[in-house]
mmCIF file of C-alpha atoms and ligand atoms in Angstrom:
data_model
loop_
_atom_site.group_PDB
_atom_site.id
_atom_site.type_symbol
_atom_site.label_atom_id
_atom_site.label_comp_id
_atom_site.label_asym_id
_atom_site.label_seq_id
_atom_site.Cartn_x
_atom_site.Cartn_y
_atom_site.Cartn_z
ATOM 1 C CA MET A 1 129.395 84.380 -12.371
ATOM 2 C CA LYS A 2 131.744 85.136 -9.865
ATOM 3 C CA ALA A 3 131.637 87.671 -7.089
ATOM 4 C CA ILE A 4 134.464 89.727 -5.418
ATOM 5 C CA ILE A 5 133.585 90.845 -1.777
ATOM 6 C CA PRO A 6 136.010 93.513 -1.055
ATOM 7 C CA ALA A 7 136.415 93.547 2.774
ATOM 8 C CA ALA A 8 140.069 94.556 3.318
ATOM 9 C CA GLY A 9 139.451 98.142 4.326
ATOM 10 C CA LEU A 10 140.845 99.382 7.813
ATOM 11 C CA GLY A 11 137.158 101.053 8.915
ATOM 12 C CA ILE A 12 138.667 104.157 9.945
ATOM 13 C CA ARG A 13 135.392 106.073 9.889
ATOM 14 C CA PHE A 14 134.070 103.442 12.832
ATOM 15 C CA LEU A 15 136.989 103.503 15.043
ATOM 16 C CA PRO A 16 136.887 102.533 17.974
ATOM 17 C CA MET A 17 134.459 99.736 17.004
ATOM 18 C CA THR A 18 136.548 98.559 14.393
ATOM 19 C CA LYS A 19 139.958 98.431 15.908
ATOM 20 C CA VAL A 20 139.847 94.921 16.588
ATOM 21 C CA GLN A 21 136.600 93.760 14.749
ATOM 22 C CA PRO A 22 136.190 93.939 10.951
ATOM 23 C CA LYS A 23 133.611 96.865 10.002
ATOM 24 C CA GLU A 24 131.953 93.947 7.644
ATOM 25 C CA MET A 25 131.409 92.096 10.935
ATOM 26 C CA LEU A 26 129.551 95.095 12.535
ATOM 27 C CA PRO A 27 125.769 93.535 13.338
ATOM 28 C CA VAL A 28 122.794 95.008 11.630
ATOM 29 C CA VAL A 29 119.744 93.918 13.319
ATOM 30 C CA ASP A 30 120.856 90.085 14.063
ATOM 31 C CA LYS A 31 123.471 89.139 11.895
ATOM 32 C CA PRO A 32 126.770 90.615 10.529
ATOM 33 C CA THR A 33 126.674 93.134 7.483
ATOM 34 C CA ILE A 34 128.776 90.838 5.356
ATOM 35 C CA GLN A 35 126.349 88.004 5.786
ATOM 36 C CA TYR A 36 123.805 90.246 4.016
ATOM 37 C CA VAL A 37 126.010 90.809 1.064
ATOM 38 C CA VAL A 38 126.696 86.759 0.358
ATOM 39 C CA GLU A 39 122.935 86.207 0.702
ATOM 40 C CA GLU A 40 122.213 88.737 -1.854
ATOM 41 C CA ALA A 41 124.909 86.898 -4.063
ATOM 42 C CA ILE A 42 123.569 83.475 -3.407
ATOM 43 C CA ALA A 43 120.073 84.982 -4.032
ATOM 44 C CA ALA A 44 121.377 86.069 -7.768
ATOM 45 C CA GLY A 45 122.695 82.701 -8.160
ATOM 46 C CA ILE A 46 126.182 83.300 -7.511
ATOM 47 C CA THR A 47 127.912 80.561 -5.878
ATOM 48 C CA ASP A 48 131.787 81.400 -6.398
ATOM 49 C CA ILE A 49 132.739 83.908 -3.950
ATOM 50 C CA ILE A 50 135.846 85.484 -3.201
ATOM 51 C CA ILE A 51 136.312 87.706 -0.510
ATOM 52 C CA VAL A 52 139.616 89.777 -0.127
ATOM 53 C CA THR A 53 140.543 90.547 3.469
ATOM 54 C CA GLY A 54 143.470 91.847 5.228
ATOM 55 C CA ALA A 55 144.875 92.155 8.588
ATOM 56 C CA GLY A 56 142.659 91.520 11.470
ATOM 57 C CA LYS A 57 139.939 90.136 9.475
ATOM 58 C CA ARG A 58 139.910 86.530 10.819
ATOM 59 C CA ALA A 59 136.429 86.935 12.386
ATOM 60 C CA ILE A 60 135.037 86.913 8.728
ATOM 61 C CA GLU A 61 136.509 83.583 7.591
ATOM 62 C CA ASP A 62 135.262 82.158 10.929
ATOM 63 C CA HIS A 63 131.979 83.618 10.456
ATOM 64 C CA PHE A 64 131.556 81.636 7.072
ATOM 65 C CA ASP A 65 133.293 78.383 8.426
ATOM 66 C CA LYS A 66 132.299 75.249 10.288
ATOM 67 C CA SER A 67 132.367 75.759 14.136
ATOM 68 C CA PRO A 68 132.175 71.872 15.502
ATOM 69 C CA GLU A 69 132.395 73.069 19.061
ATOM 70 C CA LEU A 70 129.088 75.383 18.838
ATOM 71 C CA GLU A 71 127.508 72.743 17.153
ATOM 72 C CA SER A 72 128.256 69.963 19.769
ATOM 73 C CA VAL A 73 126.651 72.226 22.177
ATOM 74 C CA LEU A 74 123.641 73.244 20.444
ATOM 75 C CA LYS A 75 123.132 69.782 19.655
ATOM 76 C CA LYS A 76 123.616 68.594 23.152
ATOM 77 C CA GLN A 77 121.319 71.448 24.687
ATOM 78 C CA GLY A 78 118.536 70.413 21.966
ATOM 79 C CA LYS A 79 118.784 74.044 20.330
ATOM 80 C CA THR A 80 117.816 72.613 16.752
ATOM 81 C CA LYS A 81 116.874 75.931 15.293
ATOM 82 C CA ASP A 82 120.060 77.701 16.350
ATOM 83 C CA LEU A 83 121.905 74.761 15.131
ATOM 84 C CA LYS A 84 120.298 74.741 11.588
ATOM 85 C CA GLU A 85 121.187 78.106 11.224
ATOM 86 C CA ILE A 86 124.696 78.128 12.238
ATOM 87 C CA ARG A 87 124.915 74.971 9.943
ATOM 88 C CA ARG A 88 123.560 76.989 6.972
ATOM 89 C CA ILE A 89 125.877 79.853 7.280
ATOM 90 C CA SER A 90 128.569 77.634 6.952
ATOM 91 C CA ASN A 91 127.216 75.721 3.965
ATOM 92 C CA MET A 92 125.789 78.885 2.139
ATOM 93 C CA ALA A 93 128.390 79.048 -0.818
ATOM 94 C CA ASP A 94 131.928 78.196 -1.928
ATOM 95 C CA ILE A 95 133.667 80.971 -0.451
ATOM 96 C CA HIS A 96 137.420 81.811 -0.823
ATOM 97 C CA TYR A 97 140.001 83.985 0.602
ATOM 98 C CA ILE A 98 142.467 85.907 -0.606
ATOM 99 C CA ARG A 99 144.592 88.527 1.288
ATOM 100 C CA GLN A 100 145.322 92.041 0.367
ATOM 101 C CA LYS A 101 148.934 92.527 2.198
ATOM 102 C CA ILE A 102 149.014 96.266 2.319
ATOM 103 C CA PRO A 103 145.520 98.298 2.435
ATOM 104 C CA ARG A 104 146.194 100.175 -0.859
ATOM 105 C CA GLY A 105 142.591 100.656 -1.810
ATOM 106 C CA LEU A 106 139.327 99.268 -3.288
ATOM 107 C CA GLY A 107 140.864 98.958 -6.918
ATOM 108 C CA ASP A 108 144.012 97.239 -5.388
ATOM 109 C CA ALA A 109 141.804 94.786 -3.554
ATOM 110 C CA ILE A 110 139.983 93.654 -6.650
ATOM 111 C CA TYR A 111 143.307 93.187 -8.639
ATOM 112 C CA CYS A 112 144.199 90.989 -6.247
ATOM 113 C CA ALA A 113 141.417 88.716 -6.851
ATOM 114 C CA ARG A 114 142.311 88.654 -10.799
ATOM 115 C CA ASN A 115 143.841 85.115 -10.828
ATOM 116 C CA HIS A 116 140.965 83.630 -9.548
ATOM 117 C CA ILE A 117 138.514 85.176 -12.066
ATOM 118 C CA GLY A 118 140.297 85.049 -15.097
ATOM 119 C CA ASP A 119 139.021 86.591 -18.529
ATOM 120 C CA GLU A 120 135.372 86.530 -17.858
ATOM 121 C CA PRO A 121 132.754 89.194 -16.457
ATOM 122 C CA PHE A 122 132.264 89.171 -12.673
ATOM 123 C CA ALA A 123 130.353 91.193 -10.056
ATOM 124 C CA VAL A 124 131.963 93.169 -7.109
ATOM 125 C CA MET A 125 129.874 93.582 -4.168
ATOM 126 C CA LEU A 126 131.389 95.738 -1.238
ATOM 127 C CA GLY A 127 131.281 94.279 1.843
ATOM 128 C CA ASP A 128 129.608 96.998 3.838
ATOM 129 C CA THR A 129 126.733 97.746 1.782
ATOM 130 C CA ILE A 130 123.200 96.181 2.343
ATOM 131 C CA ASN A 131 120.754 95.771 -0.480
ATOM 132 C CA ILE A 132 117.205 95.115 0.262
ATOM 133 C CA SER A 133 114.939 95.006 -2.966
ATOM 134 C CA LYS A 134 112.648 92.336 -4.653
ATOM 135 C CA VAL A 135 114.904 91.081 -7.410
ATOM 136 C CA PRO A 136 118.729 91.354 -5.838
ATOM 137 C CA ILE A 137 120.566 94.438 -7.011
ATOM 138 C CA VAL A 138 123.407 92.509 -8.359
ATOM 139 C CA LYS A 139 120.724 90.146 -10.392
ATOM 140 C CA GLN A 140 119.550 93.193 -11.618
ATOM 141 C CA LEU A 141 122.773 94.346 -13.048
ATOM 142 C CA MET A 142 123.889 90.847 -14.326
ATOM 143 C CA ARG A 143 120.429 91.119 -16.732
ATOM 144 C CA VAL A 144 121.714 94.545 -18.010
ATOM 145 C CA HIS A 145 125.149 93.169 -18.572
ATOM 146 C CA GLU A 146 123.759 90.401 -20.568
ATOM 147 C CA LYS A 147 121.727 92.943 -22.742
ATOM 148 C CA VAL A 148 124.706 95.718 -22.894
ATOM 149 C CA GLU A 149 127.454 93.500 -23.040
ATOM 150 C CA ALA A 150 129.340 95.762 -21.038
ATOM 151 C CA SER A 151 130.428 97.143 -17.576
ATOM 152 C CA VAL A 152 127.346 97.948 -15.532
ATOM 153 C CA LEU A 153 127.437 99.803 -12.115
ATOM 154 C CA ALA A 154 124.568 100.457 -9.691
ATOM 155 C CA VAL A 155 123.680 104.285 -9.068
ATOM 156 C CA GLU A 156 121.197 106.314 -7.755
ATOM 157 C CA PRO A 157 120.733 110.149 -6.804
ATOM 158 C CA VAL A 158 122.347 110.789 -3.659
ATOM 159 C CA ALA A 159 121.904 114.124 -1.276
ATOM 160 C CA LYS A 160 123.605 117.019 -1.953
ATOM 161 C CA GLU A 161 125.352 117.077 1.457
ATOM 162 C CA LYS A 162 126.645 113.359 0.592
ATOM 163 C CA ILE A 163 128.143 114.020 -2.655
ATOM 164 C CA SER A 164 131.616 113.844 -1.243
ATOM 165 C CA ASP A 165 131.010 110.454 -0.014
ATOM 166 C CA TYR A 166 130.943 108.848 -3.352
ATOM 167 C CA GLY A 167 131.914 107.848 -6.709
ATOM 168 C CA ILE A 168 129.964 110.399 -8.916
ATOM 169 C CA ILE A 169 129.126 109.598 -12.454
ATOM 170 C CA ASP A 170 128.538 111.986 -15.586
ATOM 171 C CA GLY A 171 126.119 110.082 -17.344
ATOM 172 C CA SER A 172 123.796 110.356 -20.519
ATOM 173 C CA LEU A 173 120.283 108.859 -19.909
ATOM 174 C CA VAL A 174 119.930 106.182 -22.614
ATOM 175 C CA ARG A 175 116.808 104.369 -21.486
ATOM 176 C CA ASP A 176 114.926 104.185 -18.348
ATOM 177 C CA ARG A 177 117.043 104.129 -15.545
ATOM 178 C CA LEU A 178 120.297 103.181 -17.456
ATOM 179 C CA TYR A 179 122.988 106.020 -18.284
ATOM 180 C CA LEU A 180 125.945 105.518 -20.654
ATOM 181 C CA ILE A 181 129.063 106.804 -18.375
ATOM 182 C CA ASN A 182 131.046 109.590 -20.105
ATOM 183 C CA ASP A 183 132.996 110.313 -16.930
ATOM 184 C CA LEU A 184 133.573 109.348 -13.063
ATOM 185 C CA VAL A 185 134.991 111.413 -10.289
ATOM 186 C CA GLU A 186 135.765 109.779 -6.971
ATOM 187 C CA LYS A 187 134.363 111.852 -3.922
ATOM 188 C CA PRO A 188 134.138 115.332 -5.428
ATOM 189 C CA LYS A 189 133.256 118.320 -3.807
ATOM 190 C CA ALA A 190 129.384 118.978 -4.177
ATOM 191 C CA GLN A 191 130.155 122.450 -6.184
ATOM 192 C CA LYS A 192 132.495 120.761 -8.540
ATOM 193 C CA ALA A 193 130.345 117.133 -8.670
ATOM 194 C CA PRO A 194 129.375 116.360 -12.540
ATOM 195 C CA SER A 195 125.928 115.373 -11.279
ATOM 196 C CA ASN A 196 124.292 113.976 -8.458
ATOM 197 C CA ILE A 197 124.063 110.415 -9.226
ATOM 198 C CA GLY A 198 126.189 108.236 -7.111
ATOM 199 C CA ILE A 199 128.022 104.894 -7.582
ATOM 200 C CA THR A 200 126.451 102.619 -4.340
ATOM 201 C CA GLY A 201 128.893 99.753 -4.359
ATOM 202 C CA THR A 202 127.364 96.837 -6.591
ATOM 203 C CA TYR A 203 129.105 96.613 -9.909
ATOM 204 C CA VAL A 204 129.292 93.879 -12.751
ATOM 205 C CA LEU A 205 132.770 94.337 -14.574
ATOM 206 C CA THR A 206 134.275 93.234 -17.644
ATOM 207 C CA PRO A 207 137.594 91.699 -17.439
ATOM 208 C CA GLY A 208 139.333 94.446 -19.020
ATOM 209 C CA ILE A 209 139.292 96.247 -15.677
ATOM 210 C CA PHE A 210 142.081 94.398 -14.331
ATOM 211 C CA ASP A 211 144.606 96.137 -17.023
ATOM 212 C CA CYS A 212 142.999 99.655 -16.215
ATOM 213 C CA ILE A 213 143.745 98.843 -12.311
ATOM 214 C CA LYS A 214 147.241 98.202 -13.365
ATOM 215 C CA GLU A 215 147.636 101.426 -14.772
ATOM 216 C CA THR A 216 146.024 103.527 -12.120
ATOM 217 C CA SER A 217 147.873 105.495 -9.966
ATOM 218 C CA PRO A 218 146.964 106.135 -6.014
ATOM 219 C CA GLY A 219 144.372 109.088 -5.905
ATOM 220 C CA THR A 220 141.721 110.330 -3.415
ATOM 221 C CA ASN A 221 143.285 109.268 0.334
ATOM 222 C CA GLY A 222 146.530 108.008 -1.564
ATOM 223 C CA GLU A 223 144.655 104.730 -2.566
ATOM 224 C CA VAL A 224 144.135 102.758 -6.054
ATOM 225 C CA GLN A 225 140.529 103.805 -6.673
ATOM 226 C CA LEU A 226 138.411 101.882 -8.658
ATOM 227 C CA THR A 227 136.554 104.555 -10.023
ATOM 228 C CA ASP A 228 139.758 105.977 -11.496
ATOM 229 C CA ALA A 229 140.578 102.367 -12.782
ATOM 230 C CA LEU A 230 136.919 102.916 -14.455
ATOM 231 C CA LYS A 231 137.766 106.504 -16.071
ATOM 232 C CA ILE A 232 140.432 104.406 -17.888
ATOM 233 C CA LEU A 233 138.131 101.353 -18.476
ATOM 234 C CA ARG A 234 135.222 103.826 -20.035
ATOM 235 C CA LYS A 235 137.696 105.377 -22.601
ATOM 236 C CA ARG A 236 138.295 101.503 -24.168
ATOM 237 C CA GLU A 237 134.437 99.937 -23.980
ATOM 238 C CA LYS A 238 131.350 101.332 -22.739
ATOM 239 C CA VAL A 239 130.335 101.507 -18.968
ATOM 240 C CA TYR A 240 126.886 101.929 -17.950
ATOM 241 C CA GLY A 241 125.165 102.991 -14.702
ATOM 242 C CA TYR A 242 122.050 101.206 -13.581
ATOM 243 C CA TRP A 243 119.538 102.884 -11.506
ATOM 244 C CA PHE A 244 118.267 99.958 -9.649
ATOM 245 C CA GLU A 245 115.044 99.306 -7.978
ATOM 246 C CA GLY A 246 115.329 98.734 -4.137
ATOM 247 C CA THR A 247 116.924 100.251 -1.540
ATOM 248 C CA ARG A 248 120.572 100.590 -0.596
ATOM 249 C CA TYR A 249 121.723 101.286 3.212
ATOM 250 C CA ASP A 250 124.235 103.312 3.492
ATOM 251 C CA ILE A 251 126.400 102.019 6.405
ATOM 252 C CA GLY A 252 129.683 104.057 5.267
ATOM 253 C CA ASP A 253 129.865 105.999 8.609
ATOM 254 C CA LYS A 254 128.450 105.276 12.285
ATOM 255 C CA LEU A 255 125.367 107.253 11.932
ATOM 256 C CA GLY A 256 124.427 105.448 8.652
ATOM 257 C CA TRP A 257 124.974 102.513 10.647
ATOM 258 C CA MET A 258 122.786 103.171 13.383
ATOM 259 C CA LYS A 259 120.228 104.556 10.988
ATOM 260 C CA THR A 260 120.317 101.175 8.781
ATOM 261 C CA ASN A 261 119.720 99.305 12.247
ATOM 262 C CA PHE A 262 116.492 101.260 13.341
ATOM 263 C CA GLU A 263 115.115 100.873 9.726
ATOM 264 C CA LEU A 264 115.571 97.108 9.222
ATOM 265 C CA THR A 265 114.606 96.669 13.254
ATOM 266 C CA LEU A 266 111.576 98.372 11.964
ATOM 267 C CA SER A 267 110.784 95.820 9.135
ATOM 268 C CA HIS A 268 111.644 93.014 10.845
ATOM 269 C CA PRO A 269 108.649 90.616 11.387
ATOM 270 C CA GLN A 270 109.750 89.573 15.217
ATOM 271 C CA TYR A 271 111.184 92.804 16.128
ATOM 272 C CA SER A 272 109.138 95.407 14.334
ATOM 273 C CA GLU A 273 106.362 95.692 17.064
ATOM 274 C CA PRO A 274 108.271 95.619 20.247
ATOM 275 C CA MET A 275 110.837 98.189 18.694
ATOM 276 C CA ARG A 276 108.065 100.553 17.558
ATOM 277 C CA ASP A 277 106.450 100.430 20.859
ATOM 278 C CA PHE A 278 109.863 101.164 22.901
ATOM 279 C CA LEU A 279 110.437 104.081 20.360
ATOM 280 C CA ARG A 280 107.279 105.690 20.797
ATOM 281 C CA LYS A 281 107.706 105.395 24.709
ATOM 282 C CA THR A 282 111.344 106.318 24.809
ATOM 283 C CA ILE A 283 110.562 109.699 22.660
ATOM 284 C CA GLU A 284 107.534 110.555 24.702
ATOM 285 C CA ASN A 285 109.372 110.252 28.013
ATOM 286 C CA TYR A 286 112.605 112.076 26.441
ATOM 287 C CA ASP A 287 110.030 114.871 25.140
ATOM 288 C CA GLU A 288 108.768 115.371 28.563
ATOM 289 C CA LYS A 289 112.045 115.934 30.263
HETATM 290 C C1 G1P B 1 133.813 103.443 -2.535
HETATM 291 C C2 G1P B 1 133.645 103.810 -3.820
HETATM 292 C C3 G1P B 1 132.750 104.868 -3.869
HETATM 293 C C4 G1P B 1 131.595 104.360 -3.813
HETATM 294 C C5 G1P B 1 131.272 103.737 -2.268
HETATM 295 C C6 G1P B 1 130.077 103.624 -2.118
HETATM 296 O O1 G1P B 1 133.685 104.308 -1.470
HETATM 297 O O2 G1P B 1 135.304 103.931 -3.785
HETATM 298 O O3 G1P B 1 133.008 105.032 -5.521
HETATM 299 O O4 G1P B 1 130.735 105.537 -4.439
HETATM 300 O O5 G1P B 1 132.368 102.794 -2.079
HETATM 301 O O6 G1P B 1 129.721 102.992 -0.731
HETATM 302 P P1 G1P B 1 134.161 103.982 0.026
HETATM 303 O O7 G1P B 1 132.964 104.127 0.614
HETATM 304 O O8 G1P B 1 134.590 102.909 0.391
HETATM 305 O O9 G1P B 1 135.459 105.244 0.577
#
């Protein structure tokens, strides 16, 4: 299975951090966000990856490319561990880049990759979503897809005050953790939402979605929304939501990004202890003031 990683958004919620730097390159602990996404795809056995970029996203291509100058400096300085890591990153997968010329939204970004995908099911993994789980979340969706032979979206319950940040499903539970989707709404107001089950940014889709995107008019924020295209798709084919096992880190805004950094630092084998220590002391000192 191939994967599309849409990474063409303007990162408006992160300004000024993302004025020059792509939001997908914002570091989380010790690597850029998008590297977590590529690593999840690889862990799921996906080796053909299409990253949809746009203006100002060159750093993403450079990150996964070879860096001969850096490699030769590291070699000269005997920094073998760093050298190995830098080489590992550039050899990770077969990554192709497609440019979305105008930022017209998530649905349009996926449509840009249609010729590379062809007539087969594919995965979509948002370039700003980090999943940590025993079995990669995209792999969990691939397994469900094999059984139901239909599109499957990763979903989970979201807090009431967060409902308006997500695509929300109206689904019927058909078996443990699996919802048959009756309808979907992009970023509804909490009072009008059909449920609290949110779409978290990992999908396995059938190629039928491309025609649906073509028929989708711009929606929320004037963008062609994938959720609106899925609304059309579910009238033609079954579409499922799967409440995955694992944790999805919400890096959709600045506070989410900061929290993710803390959480993942606190579970990092090297940085966990010193960070706990630092936080404890900082909070004690802060309380005393
Ligand atoms: C996108 C999707 C939305 C989904 C969300 C998950 O929104 O349009 O349906 O719930 O990702 O992060 P965005 O966060 O890009 O505005």
